[in-house]
Amino acid sequence: IKIEEEIIRDLERLGIELYVSGQQGYWVSLRIKPDLISRIKEAQKEDSEIWTIV
């Protein structure tokens, strides 16, 4: 598996480790949803006075 150096640096910065077993590894997709954003969106659901920015 060949991963661009920039992607490797981003993963390291985010504290993400990628393990590939065997000789043929496929990077299909990696989707990261930060916990803070999830918590903010969840809190917005309960706040009747907040404006949602899209």
PDB file of C-alpha atoms in Angstrom:
ATOM      1  CA  ILE A   1       0.000   0.000   0.000  1.00  0.00           C
ATOM      2  CA  LYS A   2       1.335   3.384  -0.919  1.00  0.00           C
ATOM      3  CA  ILE A   3       0.103   6.372   1.037  1.00  0.00           C
ATOM      4  CA  GLU A   4       1.085   9.928   0.235  1.00  0.00           C
ATOM      5  CA  GLU A   5       3.374  11.510   2.842  1.00  0.00           C
ATOM      6  CA  GLU A   6       0.900  14.332   3.481  1.00  0.00           C
ATOM      7  CA  ILE A   7      -1.837  11.833   4.368  1.00  0.00           C
ATOM      8  CA  ILE A   8       0.524   9.985   6.701  1.00  0.00           C
ATOM      9  CA  ARG A   9       1.400  13.247   8.492  1.00  0.00           C
ATOM     10  CA  ASP A  10      -2.294  14.137   8.846  1.00  0.00           C
ATOM     11  CA  LEU A  11      -3.086  10.718  10.299  1.00  0.00           C
ATOM     12  CA  GLU A  12      -0.208  10.985  12.774  1.00  0.00           C
ATOM     13  CA  ARG A  13      -1.294  14.486  13.787  1.00  0.00           C
ATOM     14  CA  LEU A  14      -4.806  13.185  14.477  1.00  0.00           C
ATOM     15  CA  GLY A  15      -3.473  10.228  16.451  1.00  0.00           C
ATOM     16  CA  ILE A  16      -4.755   7.672  13.936  1.00  0.00           C
ATOM     17  CA  GLU A  17      -2.872   4.446  13.333  1.00  0.00           C
ATOM     18  CA  LEU A  18      -3.419   2.433  10.160  1.00  0.00           C
ATOM     19  CA  TYR A  19      -2.668  -1.291  10.139  1.00  0.00           C
ATOM     20  CA  VAL A  20      -2.522  -3.307   6.926  1.00  0.00           C
ATOM     21  CA  SER A  21      -2.125  -7.080   7.027  1.00  0.00           C
ATOM     22  CA  GLY A  22      -0.740  -9.102   4.165  1.00  0.00           C
ATOM     23  CA  GLN A  23       0.956  -7.766   1.080  1.00  0.00           C
ATOM     24  CA  GLN A  24      -2.138  -6.444  -0.659  1.00  0.00           C
ATOM     25  CA  GLY A  25      -3.784  -3.636   1.239  1.00  0.00           C
ATOM     26  CA  TYR A  26      -6.540  -1.469  -0.176  1.00  0.00           C
ATOM     27  CA  TRP A  27      -7.372   1.962   1.145  1.00  0.00           C
ATOM     28  CA  VAL A  28     -11.043   2.207   0.284  1.00  0.00           C
ATOM     29  CA  SER A  29     -12.004   5.189   2.379  1.00  0.00           C
ATOM     30  CA  LEU A  30     -11.295   6.755   5.713  1.00  0.00           C
ATOM     31  CA  ARG A  31     -13.926   9.021   7.103  1.00  0.00           C
ATOM     32  CA  ILE A  32     -13.272  10.892  10.303  1.00  0.00           C
ATOM     33  CA  LYS A  33     -15.961  12.763  12.146  1.00  0.00           C
ATOM     34  CA  PRO A  34     -14.446  14.755  14.994  1.00  0.00           C
ATOM     35  CA  ASP A  35     -16.054  14.156  18.360  1.00  0.00           C
ATOM     36  CA  LEU A  36     -16.350  17.884  19.073  1.00  0.00           C
ATOM     37  CA  ILE A  37     -18.454  18.527  15.964  1.00  0.00           C
ATOM     38  CA  SER A  38     -20.727  15.610  16.850  1.00  0.00           C
ATOM     39  CA  ARG A  39     -21.177  16.936  20.376  1.00  0.00           C
ATOM     40  CA  ILE A  40     -21.980  20.460  19.139  1.00  0.00           C
ATOM     41  CA  LYS A  41     -24.572  19.174  16.677  1.00  0.00           C
ATOM     42  CA  GLU A  42     -26.155  17.032  19.380  1.00  0.00           C
ATOM     43  CA  ALA A  43     -26.335  20.022  21.744  1.00  0.00           C
ATOM     44  CA  GLN A  44     -27.897  22.168  19.010  1.00  0.00           C
ATOM     45  CA  LYS A  45     -30.797  19.744  18.724  1.00  0.00           C
ATOM     46  CA  GLU A  46     -31.789  20.553  22.301  1.00  0.00           C
ATOM     47  CA  ASP A  47     -31.358  24.352  22.049  1.00  0.00           C
ATOM     48  CA  SER A  48     -34.491  26.023  20.702  1.00  0.00           C
ATOM     49  CA  GLU A  49     -32.813  29.453  20.486  1.00  0.00           C
ATOM     50  CA  ILE A  50     -29.800  28.519  18.389  1.00  0.00           C
ATOM     51  CA  TRP A  51     -29.409  29.373  14.712  1.00  0.00           C
ATOM     52  CA  THR A  52     -28.118  26.595  12.529  1.00  0.00           C
ATOM     53  CA  ILE A  53     -25.375  27.644  10.133  1.00  0.00           C
ATOM     54  CA  VAL A  54     -25.212  25.563   7.006  1.00  0.00           C
TER      55      VAL A  54
END
